[in-house]
PDB file of C-alpha atoms in Angstrom:
ATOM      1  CA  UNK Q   1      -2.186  13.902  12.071  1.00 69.00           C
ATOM      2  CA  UNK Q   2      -5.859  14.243  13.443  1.00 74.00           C
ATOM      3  CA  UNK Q   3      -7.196  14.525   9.542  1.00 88.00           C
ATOM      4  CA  UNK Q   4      -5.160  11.146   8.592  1.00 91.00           C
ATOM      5  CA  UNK Q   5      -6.146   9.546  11.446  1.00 90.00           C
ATOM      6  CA  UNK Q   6     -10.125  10.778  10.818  1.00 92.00           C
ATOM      7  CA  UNK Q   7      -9.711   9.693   6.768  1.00 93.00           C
ATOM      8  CA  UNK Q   8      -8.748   6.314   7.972  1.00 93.00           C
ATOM      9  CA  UNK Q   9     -11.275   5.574  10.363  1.00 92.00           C
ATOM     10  CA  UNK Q  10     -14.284   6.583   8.011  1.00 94.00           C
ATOM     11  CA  UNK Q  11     -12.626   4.515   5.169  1.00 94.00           C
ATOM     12  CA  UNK Q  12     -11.240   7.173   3.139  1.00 96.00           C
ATOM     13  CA  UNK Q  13      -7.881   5.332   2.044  1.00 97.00           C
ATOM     14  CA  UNK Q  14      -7.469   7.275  -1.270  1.00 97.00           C
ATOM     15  CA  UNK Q  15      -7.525  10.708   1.604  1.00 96.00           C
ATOM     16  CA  UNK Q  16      -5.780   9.396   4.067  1.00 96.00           C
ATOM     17  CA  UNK Q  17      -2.942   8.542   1.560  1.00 97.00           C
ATOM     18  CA  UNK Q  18      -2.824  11.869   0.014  1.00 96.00           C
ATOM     19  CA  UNK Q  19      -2.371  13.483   3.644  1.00 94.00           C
ATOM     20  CA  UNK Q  20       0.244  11.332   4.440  1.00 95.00           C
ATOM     21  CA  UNK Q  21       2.033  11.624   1.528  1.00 96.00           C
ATOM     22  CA  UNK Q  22       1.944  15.244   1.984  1.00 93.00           C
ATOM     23  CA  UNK Q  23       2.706  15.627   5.246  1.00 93.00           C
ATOM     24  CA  UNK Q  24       5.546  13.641   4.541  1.00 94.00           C
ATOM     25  CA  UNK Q  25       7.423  15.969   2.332  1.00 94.00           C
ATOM     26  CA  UNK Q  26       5.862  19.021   3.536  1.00 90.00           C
ATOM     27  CA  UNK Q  27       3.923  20.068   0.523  1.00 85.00           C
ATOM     28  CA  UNK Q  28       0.418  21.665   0.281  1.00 76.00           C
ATOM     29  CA  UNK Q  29      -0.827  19.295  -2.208  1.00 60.00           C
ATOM     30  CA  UNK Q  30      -4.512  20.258  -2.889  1.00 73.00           C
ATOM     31  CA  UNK Q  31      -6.401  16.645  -2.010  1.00 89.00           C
ATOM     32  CA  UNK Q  32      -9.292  17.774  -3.915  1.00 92.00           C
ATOM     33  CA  UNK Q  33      -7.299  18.598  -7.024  1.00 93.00           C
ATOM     34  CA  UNK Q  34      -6.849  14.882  -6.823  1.00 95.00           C
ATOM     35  CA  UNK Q  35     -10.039  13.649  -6.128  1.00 95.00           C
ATOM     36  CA  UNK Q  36     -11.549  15.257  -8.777  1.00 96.00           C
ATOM     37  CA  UNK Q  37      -8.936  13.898 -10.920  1.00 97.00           C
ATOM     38  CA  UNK Q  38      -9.703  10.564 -10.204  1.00 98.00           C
ATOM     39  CA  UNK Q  39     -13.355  11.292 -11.047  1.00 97.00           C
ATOM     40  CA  UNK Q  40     -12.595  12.218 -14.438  1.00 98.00           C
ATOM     41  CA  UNK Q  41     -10.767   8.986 -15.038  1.00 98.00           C
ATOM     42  CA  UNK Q  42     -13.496   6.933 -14.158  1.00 98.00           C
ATOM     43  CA  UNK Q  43     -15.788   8.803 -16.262  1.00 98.00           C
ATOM     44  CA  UNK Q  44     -13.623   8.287 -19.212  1.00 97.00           C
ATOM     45  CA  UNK Q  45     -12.726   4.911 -18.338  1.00 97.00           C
ATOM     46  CA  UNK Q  46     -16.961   4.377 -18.740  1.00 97.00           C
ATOM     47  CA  UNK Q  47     -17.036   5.907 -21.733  1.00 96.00           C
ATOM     48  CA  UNK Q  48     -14.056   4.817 -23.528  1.00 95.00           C
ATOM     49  CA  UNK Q  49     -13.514   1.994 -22.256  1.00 95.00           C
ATOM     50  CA  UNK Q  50     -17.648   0.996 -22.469  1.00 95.00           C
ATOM     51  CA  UNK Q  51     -18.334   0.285 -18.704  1.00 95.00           C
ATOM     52  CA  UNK Q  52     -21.731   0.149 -18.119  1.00 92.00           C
ATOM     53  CA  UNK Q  53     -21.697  -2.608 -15.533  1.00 92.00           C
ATOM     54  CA  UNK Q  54     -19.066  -4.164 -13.496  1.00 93.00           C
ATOM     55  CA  UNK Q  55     -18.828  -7.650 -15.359  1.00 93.00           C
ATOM     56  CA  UNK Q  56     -14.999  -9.477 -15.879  1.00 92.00           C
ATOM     57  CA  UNK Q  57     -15.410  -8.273 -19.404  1.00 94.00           C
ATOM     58  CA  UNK Q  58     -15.240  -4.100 -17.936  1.00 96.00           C
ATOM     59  CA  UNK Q  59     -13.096  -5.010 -15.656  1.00 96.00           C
ATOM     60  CA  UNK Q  60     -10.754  -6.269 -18.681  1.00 96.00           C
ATOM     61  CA  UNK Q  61     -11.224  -3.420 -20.006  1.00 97.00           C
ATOM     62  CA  UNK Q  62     -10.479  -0.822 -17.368  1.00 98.00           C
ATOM     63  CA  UNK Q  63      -7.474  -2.300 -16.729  1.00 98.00           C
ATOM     64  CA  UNK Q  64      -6.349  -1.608 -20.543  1.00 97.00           C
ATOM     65  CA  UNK Q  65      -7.845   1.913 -20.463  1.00 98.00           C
ATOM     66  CA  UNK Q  66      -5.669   1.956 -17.069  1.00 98.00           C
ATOM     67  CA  UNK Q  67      -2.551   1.065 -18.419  1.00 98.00           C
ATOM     68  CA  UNK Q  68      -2.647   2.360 -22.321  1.00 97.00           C
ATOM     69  CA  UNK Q  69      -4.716   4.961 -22.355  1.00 97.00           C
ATOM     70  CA  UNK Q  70      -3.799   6.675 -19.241  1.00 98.00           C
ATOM     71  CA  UNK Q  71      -0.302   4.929 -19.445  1.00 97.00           C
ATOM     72  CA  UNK Q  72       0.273   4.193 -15.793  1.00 98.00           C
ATOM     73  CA  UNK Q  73       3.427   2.436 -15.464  1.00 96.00           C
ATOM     74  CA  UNK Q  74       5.510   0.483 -12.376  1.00 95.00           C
ATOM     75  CA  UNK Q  75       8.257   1.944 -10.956  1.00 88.00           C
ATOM     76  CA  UNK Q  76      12.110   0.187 -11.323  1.00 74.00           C
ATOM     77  CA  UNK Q  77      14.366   0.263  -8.281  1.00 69.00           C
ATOM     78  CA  UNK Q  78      11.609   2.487  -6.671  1.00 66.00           C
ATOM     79  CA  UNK Q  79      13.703   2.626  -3.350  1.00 65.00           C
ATOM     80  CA  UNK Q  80      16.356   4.773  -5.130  1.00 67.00           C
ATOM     81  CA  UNK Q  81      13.898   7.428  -5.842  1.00 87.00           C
ATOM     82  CA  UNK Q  82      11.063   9.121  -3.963  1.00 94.00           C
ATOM     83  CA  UNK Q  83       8.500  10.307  -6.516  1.00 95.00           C
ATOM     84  CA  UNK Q  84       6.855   6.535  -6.892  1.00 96.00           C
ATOM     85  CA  UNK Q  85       6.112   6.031  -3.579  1.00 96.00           C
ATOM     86  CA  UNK Q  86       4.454   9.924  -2.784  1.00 97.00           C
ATOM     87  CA  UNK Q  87       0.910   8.949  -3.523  1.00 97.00           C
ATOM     88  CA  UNK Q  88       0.003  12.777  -5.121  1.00 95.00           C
ATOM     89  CA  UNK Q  89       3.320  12.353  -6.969  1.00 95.00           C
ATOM     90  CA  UNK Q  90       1.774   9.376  -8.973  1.00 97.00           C
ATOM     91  CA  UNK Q  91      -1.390  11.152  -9.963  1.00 96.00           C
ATOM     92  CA  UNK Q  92       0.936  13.650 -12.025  1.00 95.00           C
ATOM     93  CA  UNK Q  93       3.421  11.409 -13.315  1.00 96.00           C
ATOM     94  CA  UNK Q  94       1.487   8.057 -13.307  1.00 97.00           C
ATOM     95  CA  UNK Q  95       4.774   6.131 -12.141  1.00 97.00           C
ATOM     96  CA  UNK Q  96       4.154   4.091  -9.176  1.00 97.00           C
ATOM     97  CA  UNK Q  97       5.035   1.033  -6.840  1.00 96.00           C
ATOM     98  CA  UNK Q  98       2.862  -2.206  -6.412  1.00 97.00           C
ATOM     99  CA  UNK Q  99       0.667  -0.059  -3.137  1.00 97.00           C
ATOM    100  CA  UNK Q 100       0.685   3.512  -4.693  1.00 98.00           C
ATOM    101  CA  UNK Q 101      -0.945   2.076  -8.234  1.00 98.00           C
ATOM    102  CA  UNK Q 102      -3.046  -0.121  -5.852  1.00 98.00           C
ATOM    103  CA  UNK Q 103      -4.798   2.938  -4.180  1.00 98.00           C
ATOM    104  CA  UNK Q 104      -5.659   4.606  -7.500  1.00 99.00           C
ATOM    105  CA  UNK Q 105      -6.559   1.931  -9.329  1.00 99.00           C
ATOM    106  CA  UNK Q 106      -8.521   0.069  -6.611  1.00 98.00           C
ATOM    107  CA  UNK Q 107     -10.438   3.693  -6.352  1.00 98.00           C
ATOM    108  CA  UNK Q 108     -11.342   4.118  -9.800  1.00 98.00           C
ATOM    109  CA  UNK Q 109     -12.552   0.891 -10.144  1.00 98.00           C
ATOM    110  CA  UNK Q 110     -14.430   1.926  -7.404  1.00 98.00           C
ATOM    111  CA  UNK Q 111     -15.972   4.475  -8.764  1.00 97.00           C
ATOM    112  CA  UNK Q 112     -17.454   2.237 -11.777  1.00 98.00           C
ATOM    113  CA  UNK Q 113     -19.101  -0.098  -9.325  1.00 97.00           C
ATOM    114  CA  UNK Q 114     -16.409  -2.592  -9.050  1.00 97.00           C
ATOM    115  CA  UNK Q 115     -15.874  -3.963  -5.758  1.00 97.00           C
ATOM    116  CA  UNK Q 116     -11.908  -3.943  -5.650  1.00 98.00           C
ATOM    117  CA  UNK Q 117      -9.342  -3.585  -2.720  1.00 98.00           C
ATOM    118  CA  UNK Q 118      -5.913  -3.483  -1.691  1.00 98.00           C
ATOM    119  CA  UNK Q 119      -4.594  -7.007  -0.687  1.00 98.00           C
ATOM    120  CA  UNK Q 120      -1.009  -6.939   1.600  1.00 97.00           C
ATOM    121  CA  UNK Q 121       0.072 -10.004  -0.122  1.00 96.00           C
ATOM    122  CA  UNK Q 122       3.721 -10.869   1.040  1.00 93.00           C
ATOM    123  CA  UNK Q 123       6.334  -9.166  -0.866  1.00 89.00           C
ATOM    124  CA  UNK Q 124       3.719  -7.645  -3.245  1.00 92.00           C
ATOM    125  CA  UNK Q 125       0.729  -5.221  -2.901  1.00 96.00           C
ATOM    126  CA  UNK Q 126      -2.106  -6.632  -5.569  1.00 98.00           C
ATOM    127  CA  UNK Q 127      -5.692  -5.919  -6.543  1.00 98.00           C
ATOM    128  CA  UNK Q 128      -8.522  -8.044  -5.197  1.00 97.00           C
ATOM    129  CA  UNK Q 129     -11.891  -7.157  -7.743  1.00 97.00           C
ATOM    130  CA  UNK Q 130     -14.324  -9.507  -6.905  1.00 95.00           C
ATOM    131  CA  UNK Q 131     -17.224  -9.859  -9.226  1.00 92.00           C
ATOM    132  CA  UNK Q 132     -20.509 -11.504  -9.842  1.00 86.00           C
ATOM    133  CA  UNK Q 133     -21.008 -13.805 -12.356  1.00 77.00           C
ATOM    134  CA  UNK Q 134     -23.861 -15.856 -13.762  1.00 67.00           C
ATOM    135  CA  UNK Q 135     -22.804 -19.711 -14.300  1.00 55.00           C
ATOM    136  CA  UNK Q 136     -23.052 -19.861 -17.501  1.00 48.00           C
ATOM    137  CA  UNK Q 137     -20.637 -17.132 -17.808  1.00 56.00           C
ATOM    138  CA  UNK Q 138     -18.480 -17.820 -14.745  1.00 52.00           C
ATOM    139  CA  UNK Q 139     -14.892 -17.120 -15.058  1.00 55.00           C
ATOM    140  CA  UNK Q 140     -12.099 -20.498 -16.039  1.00 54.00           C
ATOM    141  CA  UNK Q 141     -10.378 -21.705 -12.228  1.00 50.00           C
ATOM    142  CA  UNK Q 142      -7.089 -20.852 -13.124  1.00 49.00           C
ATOM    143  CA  UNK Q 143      -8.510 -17.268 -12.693  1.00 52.00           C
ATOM    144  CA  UNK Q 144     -11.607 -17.578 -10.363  1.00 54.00           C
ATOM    145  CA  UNK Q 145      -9.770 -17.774  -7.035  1.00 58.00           C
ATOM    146  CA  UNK Q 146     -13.005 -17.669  -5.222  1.00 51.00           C
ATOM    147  CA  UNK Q 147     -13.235 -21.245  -6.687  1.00 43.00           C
ATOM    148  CA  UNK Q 148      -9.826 -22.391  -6.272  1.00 44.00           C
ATOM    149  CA  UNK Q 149      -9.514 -21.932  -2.919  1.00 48.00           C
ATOM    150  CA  UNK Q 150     -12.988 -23.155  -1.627  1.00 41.00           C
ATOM    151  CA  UNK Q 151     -14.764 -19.491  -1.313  1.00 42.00           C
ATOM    152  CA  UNK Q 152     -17.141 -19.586  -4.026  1.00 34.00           C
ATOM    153  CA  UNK Q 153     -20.867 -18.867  -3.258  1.00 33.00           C
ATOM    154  CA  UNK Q 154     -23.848 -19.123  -5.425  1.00 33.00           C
ATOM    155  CA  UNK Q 155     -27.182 -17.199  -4.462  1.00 32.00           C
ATOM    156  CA  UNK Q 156     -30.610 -16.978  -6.015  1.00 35.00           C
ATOM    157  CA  UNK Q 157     -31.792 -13.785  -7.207  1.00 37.00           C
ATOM    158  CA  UNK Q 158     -35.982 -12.862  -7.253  1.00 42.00           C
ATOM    159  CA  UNK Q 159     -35.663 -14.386 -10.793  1.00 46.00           C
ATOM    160  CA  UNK Q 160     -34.489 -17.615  -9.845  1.00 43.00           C
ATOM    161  CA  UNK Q 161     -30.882 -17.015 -11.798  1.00 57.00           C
ATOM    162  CA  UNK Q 162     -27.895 -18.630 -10.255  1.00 64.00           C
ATOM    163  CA  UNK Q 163     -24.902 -16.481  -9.385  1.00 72.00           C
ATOM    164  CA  UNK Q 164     -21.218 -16.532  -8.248  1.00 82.00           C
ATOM    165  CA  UNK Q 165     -19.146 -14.675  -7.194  1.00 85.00           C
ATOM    166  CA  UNK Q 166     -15.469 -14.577  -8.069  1.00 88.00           C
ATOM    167  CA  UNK Q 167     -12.163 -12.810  -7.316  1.00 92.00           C
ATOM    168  CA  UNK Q 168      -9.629 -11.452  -9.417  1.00 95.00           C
ATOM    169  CA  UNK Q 169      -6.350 -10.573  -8.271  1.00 96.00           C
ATOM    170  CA  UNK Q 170      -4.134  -8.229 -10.238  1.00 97.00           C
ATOM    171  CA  UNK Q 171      -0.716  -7.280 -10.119  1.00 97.00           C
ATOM    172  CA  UNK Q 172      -0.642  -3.409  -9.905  1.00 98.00           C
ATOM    173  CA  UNK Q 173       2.487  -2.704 -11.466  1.00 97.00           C
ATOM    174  CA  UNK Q 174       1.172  -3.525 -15.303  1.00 97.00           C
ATOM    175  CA  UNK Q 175      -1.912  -4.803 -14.894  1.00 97.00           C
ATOM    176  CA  UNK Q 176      -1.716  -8.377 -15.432  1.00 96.00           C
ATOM    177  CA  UNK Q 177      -4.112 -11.234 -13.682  1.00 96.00           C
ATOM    178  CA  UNK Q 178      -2.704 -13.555 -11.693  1.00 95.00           C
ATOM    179  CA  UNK Q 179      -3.578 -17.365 -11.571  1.00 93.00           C
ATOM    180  CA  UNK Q 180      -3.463 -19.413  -8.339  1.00 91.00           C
ATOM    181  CA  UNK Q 181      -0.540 -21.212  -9.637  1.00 92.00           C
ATOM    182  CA  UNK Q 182       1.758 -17.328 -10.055  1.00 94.00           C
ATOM    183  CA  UNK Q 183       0.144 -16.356  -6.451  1.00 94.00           C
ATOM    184  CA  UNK Q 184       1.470 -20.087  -5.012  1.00 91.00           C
ATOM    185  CA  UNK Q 185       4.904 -19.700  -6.791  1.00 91.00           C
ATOM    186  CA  UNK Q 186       5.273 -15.849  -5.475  1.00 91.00           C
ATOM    187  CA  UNK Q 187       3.714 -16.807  -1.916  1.00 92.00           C
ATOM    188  CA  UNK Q 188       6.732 -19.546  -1.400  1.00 90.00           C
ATOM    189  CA  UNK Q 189       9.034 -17.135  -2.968  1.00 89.00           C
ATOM    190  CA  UNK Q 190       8.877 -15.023   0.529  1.00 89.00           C
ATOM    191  CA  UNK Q 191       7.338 -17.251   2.711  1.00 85.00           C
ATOM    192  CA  UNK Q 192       9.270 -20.990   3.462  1.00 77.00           C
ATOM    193  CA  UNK Q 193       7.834 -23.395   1.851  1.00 65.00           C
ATOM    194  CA  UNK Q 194       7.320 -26.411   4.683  1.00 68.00           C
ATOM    195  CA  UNK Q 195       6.240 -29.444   3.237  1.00 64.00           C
ATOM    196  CA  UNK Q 196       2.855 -30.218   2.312  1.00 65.00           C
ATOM    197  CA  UNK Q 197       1.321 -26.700   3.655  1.00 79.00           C
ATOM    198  CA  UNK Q 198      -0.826 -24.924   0.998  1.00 87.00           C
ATOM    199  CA  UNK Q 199      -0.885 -20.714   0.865  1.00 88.00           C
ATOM    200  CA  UNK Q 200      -3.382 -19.690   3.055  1.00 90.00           C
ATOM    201  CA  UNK Q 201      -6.566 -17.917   1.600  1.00 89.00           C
ATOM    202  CA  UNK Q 202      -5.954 -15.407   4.411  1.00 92.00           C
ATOM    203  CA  UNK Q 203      -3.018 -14.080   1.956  1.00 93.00           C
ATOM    204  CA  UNK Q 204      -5.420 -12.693  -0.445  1.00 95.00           C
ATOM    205  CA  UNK Q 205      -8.145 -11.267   2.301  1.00 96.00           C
ATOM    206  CA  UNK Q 206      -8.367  -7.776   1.768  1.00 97.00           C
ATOM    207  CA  UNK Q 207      -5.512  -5.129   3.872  1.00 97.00           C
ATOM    208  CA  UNK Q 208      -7.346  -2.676   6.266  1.00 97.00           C
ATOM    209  CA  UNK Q 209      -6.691   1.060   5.772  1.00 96.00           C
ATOM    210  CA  UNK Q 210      -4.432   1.496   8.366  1.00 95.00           C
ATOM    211  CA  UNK Q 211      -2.370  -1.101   6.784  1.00 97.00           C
ATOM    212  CA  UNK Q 212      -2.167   0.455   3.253  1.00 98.00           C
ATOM    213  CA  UNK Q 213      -1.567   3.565   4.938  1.00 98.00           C
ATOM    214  CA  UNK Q 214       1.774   2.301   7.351  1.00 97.00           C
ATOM    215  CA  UNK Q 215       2.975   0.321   4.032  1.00 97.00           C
ATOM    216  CA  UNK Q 216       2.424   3.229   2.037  1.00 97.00           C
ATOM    217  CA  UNK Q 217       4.736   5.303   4.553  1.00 97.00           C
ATOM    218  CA  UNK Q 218       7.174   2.418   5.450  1.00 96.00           C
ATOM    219  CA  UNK Q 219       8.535   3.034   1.464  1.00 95.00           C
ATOM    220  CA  UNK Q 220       8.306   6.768   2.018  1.00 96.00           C
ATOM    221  CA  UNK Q 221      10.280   6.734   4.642  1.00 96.00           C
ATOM    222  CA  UNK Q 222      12.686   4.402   3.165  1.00 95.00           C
ATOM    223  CA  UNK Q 223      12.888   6.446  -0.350  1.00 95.00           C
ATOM    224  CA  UNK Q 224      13.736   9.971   1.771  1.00 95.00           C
ATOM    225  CA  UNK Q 225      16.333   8.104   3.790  1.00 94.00           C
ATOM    226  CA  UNK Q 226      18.112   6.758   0.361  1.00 93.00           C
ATOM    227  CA  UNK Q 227      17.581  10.335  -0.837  1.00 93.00           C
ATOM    228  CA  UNK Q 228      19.728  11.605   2.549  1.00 94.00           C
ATOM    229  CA  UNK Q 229      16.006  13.863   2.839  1.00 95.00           C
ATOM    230  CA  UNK Q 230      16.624  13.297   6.345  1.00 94.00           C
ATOM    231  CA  UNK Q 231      13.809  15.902   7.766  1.00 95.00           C
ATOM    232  CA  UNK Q 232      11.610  15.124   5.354  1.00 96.00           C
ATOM    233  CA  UNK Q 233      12.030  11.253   5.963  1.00 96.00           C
ATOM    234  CA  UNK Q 234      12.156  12.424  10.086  1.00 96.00           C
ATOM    235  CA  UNK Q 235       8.226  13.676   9.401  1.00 96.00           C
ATOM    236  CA  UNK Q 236       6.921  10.420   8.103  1.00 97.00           C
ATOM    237  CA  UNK Q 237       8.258   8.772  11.063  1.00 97.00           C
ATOM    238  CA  UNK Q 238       6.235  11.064  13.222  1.00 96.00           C
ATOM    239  CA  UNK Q 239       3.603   9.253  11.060  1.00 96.00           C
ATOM    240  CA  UNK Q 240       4.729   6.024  11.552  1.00 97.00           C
ATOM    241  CA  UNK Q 241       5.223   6.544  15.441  1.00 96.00           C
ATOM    242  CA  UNK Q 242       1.760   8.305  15.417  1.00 94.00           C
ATOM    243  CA  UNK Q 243      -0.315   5.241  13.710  1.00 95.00           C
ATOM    244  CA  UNK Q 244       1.823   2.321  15.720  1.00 93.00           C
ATOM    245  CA  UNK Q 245       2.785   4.395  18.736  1.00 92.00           C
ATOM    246  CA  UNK Q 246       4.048   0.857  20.172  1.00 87.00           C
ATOM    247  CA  UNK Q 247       6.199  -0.488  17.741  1.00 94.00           C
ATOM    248  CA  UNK Q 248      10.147   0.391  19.119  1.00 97.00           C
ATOM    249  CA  UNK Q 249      12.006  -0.203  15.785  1.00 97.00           C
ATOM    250  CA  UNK Q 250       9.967   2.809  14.414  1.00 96.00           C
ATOM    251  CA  UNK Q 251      11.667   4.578  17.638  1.00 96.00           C
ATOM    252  CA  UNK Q 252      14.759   3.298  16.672  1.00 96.00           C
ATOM    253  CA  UNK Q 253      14.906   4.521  13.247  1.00 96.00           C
ATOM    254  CA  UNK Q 254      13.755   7.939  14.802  1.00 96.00           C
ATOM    255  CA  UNK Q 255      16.669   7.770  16.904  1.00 96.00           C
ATOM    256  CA  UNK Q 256      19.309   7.543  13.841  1.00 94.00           C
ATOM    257  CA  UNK Q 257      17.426  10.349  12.184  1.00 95.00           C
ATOM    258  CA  UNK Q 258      17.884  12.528  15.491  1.00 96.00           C
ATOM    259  CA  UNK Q 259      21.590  11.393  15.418  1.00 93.00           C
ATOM    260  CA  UNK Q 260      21.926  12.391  12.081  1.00 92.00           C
ATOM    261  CA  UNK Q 261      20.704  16.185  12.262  1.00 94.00           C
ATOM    262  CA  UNK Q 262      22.909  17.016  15.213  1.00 93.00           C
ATOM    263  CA  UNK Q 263      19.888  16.134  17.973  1.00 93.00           C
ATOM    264  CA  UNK Q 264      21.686  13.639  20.293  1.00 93.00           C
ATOM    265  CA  UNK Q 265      19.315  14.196  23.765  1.00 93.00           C
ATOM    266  CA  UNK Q 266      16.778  13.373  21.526  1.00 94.00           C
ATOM    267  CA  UNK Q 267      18.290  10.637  19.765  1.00 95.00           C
ATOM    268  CA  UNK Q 268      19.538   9.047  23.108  1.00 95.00           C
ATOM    269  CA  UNK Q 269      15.932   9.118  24.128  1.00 95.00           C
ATOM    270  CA  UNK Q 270      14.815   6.972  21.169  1.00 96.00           C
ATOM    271  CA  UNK Q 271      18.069   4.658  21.393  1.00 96.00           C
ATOM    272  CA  UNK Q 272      17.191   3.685  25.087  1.00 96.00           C
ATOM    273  CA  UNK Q 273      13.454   3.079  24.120  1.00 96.00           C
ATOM    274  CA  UNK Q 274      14.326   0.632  21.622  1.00 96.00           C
ATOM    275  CA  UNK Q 275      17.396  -0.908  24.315  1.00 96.00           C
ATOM    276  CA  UNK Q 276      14.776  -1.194  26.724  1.00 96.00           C
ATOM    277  CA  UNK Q 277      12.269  -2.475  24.536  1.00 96.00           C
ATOM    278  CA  UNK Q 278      14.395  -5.406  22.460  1.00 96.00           C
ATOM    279  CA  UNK Q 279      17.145  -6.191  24.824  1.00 95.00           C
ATOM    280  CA  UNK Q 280      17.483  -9.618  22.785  1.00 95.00           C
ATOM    281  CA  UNK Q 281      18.237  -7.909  19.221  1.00 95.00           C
ATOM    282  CA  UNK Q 282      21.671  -7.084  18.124  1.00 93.00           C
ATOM    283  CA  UNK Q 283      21.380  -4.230  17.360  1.00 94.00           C
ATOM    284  CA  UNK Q 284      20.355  -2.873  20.953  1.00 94.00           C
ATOM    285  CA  UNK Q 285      23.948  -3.976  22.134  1.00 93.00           C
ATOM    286  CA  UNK Q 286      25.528  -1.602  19.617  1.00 93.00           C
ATOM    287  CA  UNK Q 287      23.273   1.017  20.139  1.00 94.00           C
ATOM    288  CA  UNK Q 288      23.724   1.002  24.002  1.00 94.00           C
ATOM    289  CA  UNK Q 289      27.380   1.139  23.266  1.00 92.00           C
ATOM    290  CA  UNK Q 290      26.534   3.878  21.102  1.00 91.00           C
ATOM    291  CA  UNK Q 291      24.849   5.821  23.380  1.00 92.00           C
ATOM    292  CA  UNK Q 292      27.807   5.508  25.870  1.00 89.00           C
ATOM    293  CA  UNK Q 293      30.094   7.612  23.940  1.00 84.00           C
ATOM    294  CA  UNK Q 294      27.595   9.968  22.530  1.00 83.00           C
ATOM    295  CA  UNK Q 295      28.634  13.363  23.284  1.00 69.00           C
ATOM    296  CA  UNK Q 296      24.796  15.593  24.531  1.00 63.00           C
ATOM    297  CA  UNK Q 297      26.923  18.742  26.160  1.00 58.00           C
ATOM    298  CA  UNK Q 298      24.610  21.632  24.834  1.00 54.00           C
ATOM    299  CA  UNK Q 299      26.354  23.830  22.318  1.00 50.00           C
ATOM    300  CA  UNK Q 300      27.678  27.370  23.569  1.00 47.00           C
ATOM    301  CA  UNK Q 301      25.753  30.274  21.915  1.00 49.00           C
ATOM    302  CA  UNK Q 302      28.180  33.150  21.645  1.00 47.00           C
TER     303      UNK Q 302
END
């Protein structure tokens, strides 16, 4: 837990996924098998692909070398199975959800210059790539978000040439930009729509690490519970607990997990946590009613 905390503070997301990925189903999963894997994806995304500088025209084209050549696909009804959401699972099948394709593609973009992050947007992990255009060459609004939502900048450089900067947002499951008018329509599909309010430019700010990371583990978690993995699930709510040591519905979900592999003094523990903590939610009524009838007399070893 000390490494993935370490990887996330000195801004090694693709690392601090790996570990926790591992941890989670208690697999020695060489990280620099991984790394160096990534590394020779970029360089054959710069030579196949032609990526000499990071223009919208390379990006275009990494994201086809991404997607055809090294055929990295989306995941359906990823909840159902675990492989998809175990971050060194995707770099040998190259079947992922929205945040695991996020990591490795963000990273390999990376690694051609492109300046390209994870973006939490609600109900979908995308791809932010922002890139530097001149004006004569500056990317149509329907694309150039930078511009559509008020954030565009121009700068001289020492020979006088006006620049801008743009950003792209991509949808990590095939690829795909997305105009301002898809990100509205799948903003309002999660979040009400009150009248008159516009989507927030916030919603496309890149996610911290820590944030990938706890999403990351949020579908691991759920994906080993589906899979009735129970201890393996139990581990990456160690992570969870470890990363947001204050959040008591992380405790709570503990709890069940104790309940469910026969550790009820343990379980009781997490169940009165959570009572104490959210008094107000219904759930912490049936839980303390739970915990009423729950049977903690010690087995007797013969």
């Amino acid at each position: 837990m000390q490494s993935l905390e370490q990887a996330i503070q000195s801004n090694q997301l693709l690392c601090a996924g790996l570990l926790a990925s591992r941890h989670s189903v208690g697999v020695d999963t060489d990280i620099s098998d991984c790394l160096q894997q990534l590394d020779r994806w970029a360089r054959q995304a710069q030579i196949h692909a032609h990526i000499s500088q990071p223009d919208h025209s390379a990006f275009l084209r990494l994201l086809t070398f991404f997607y055809q050549e090294l055929a990295f696909t989306g995941a359906h009804d990823s909840a159902d199975t675990c492989q998809p959401n175990l971050l060194h699972e995707v770099f040998a099948y190259r079947n992922g959800t929205p945040v695991t394709l996020a990591v490795i593609l963000s990273h390999v973009a990376q690694r051609l210059g492109f300046n390209a992050r994870c973006v939490n947007f609600p109900g979908h992990f995308l791809v932010r790539c922002d890139i530097v255009c001149k004006e004569d060459k500056a990317l149509p609004d329907s694309l150039a978000l930078s511009t559509a939502l008020n954030q565009a900048h121009c700068h001289k450089t020492s020979d006088a040439e006006h620049k801008q900067t743009h950003s792209v947002m991509v949808d990590p499951i095939n690829g795909h930009l997305l105009s301002v008018d898809v990100l509205k329509q799948k903003y309002f599909s999660v979040i009400e729509d009150i009248d008159n309010e516009c989507m927030p430019k916030e919603a496309l700010d890149p996610a911290s690490n820590d944030e990938v990371v706890v999403h990351m583990l949020h579908q691991v978690k759920s994906s080993l519970i589906n899979a009735k993995r129970y201890e393996h699930a139990l581990r990456s709510i160690d992570l969870l607990i470890h990363l947001c040591p204050n959040n008591p519905y992380e405790r709570r979900d503990r709890g069940v997990l104790l309940h469910e592999l026969d550790c009820p003094q343990l379980a009781i523990v997490d169940y009165q946590y959570f009572i104490r903590q959210c008094p107000q939610d219904p759930a912490a009524s049936l839980l303390a009613q739970q915990v009423k009838h729950m049977d903690i007399t010690p087995p007797v070893m013969h």
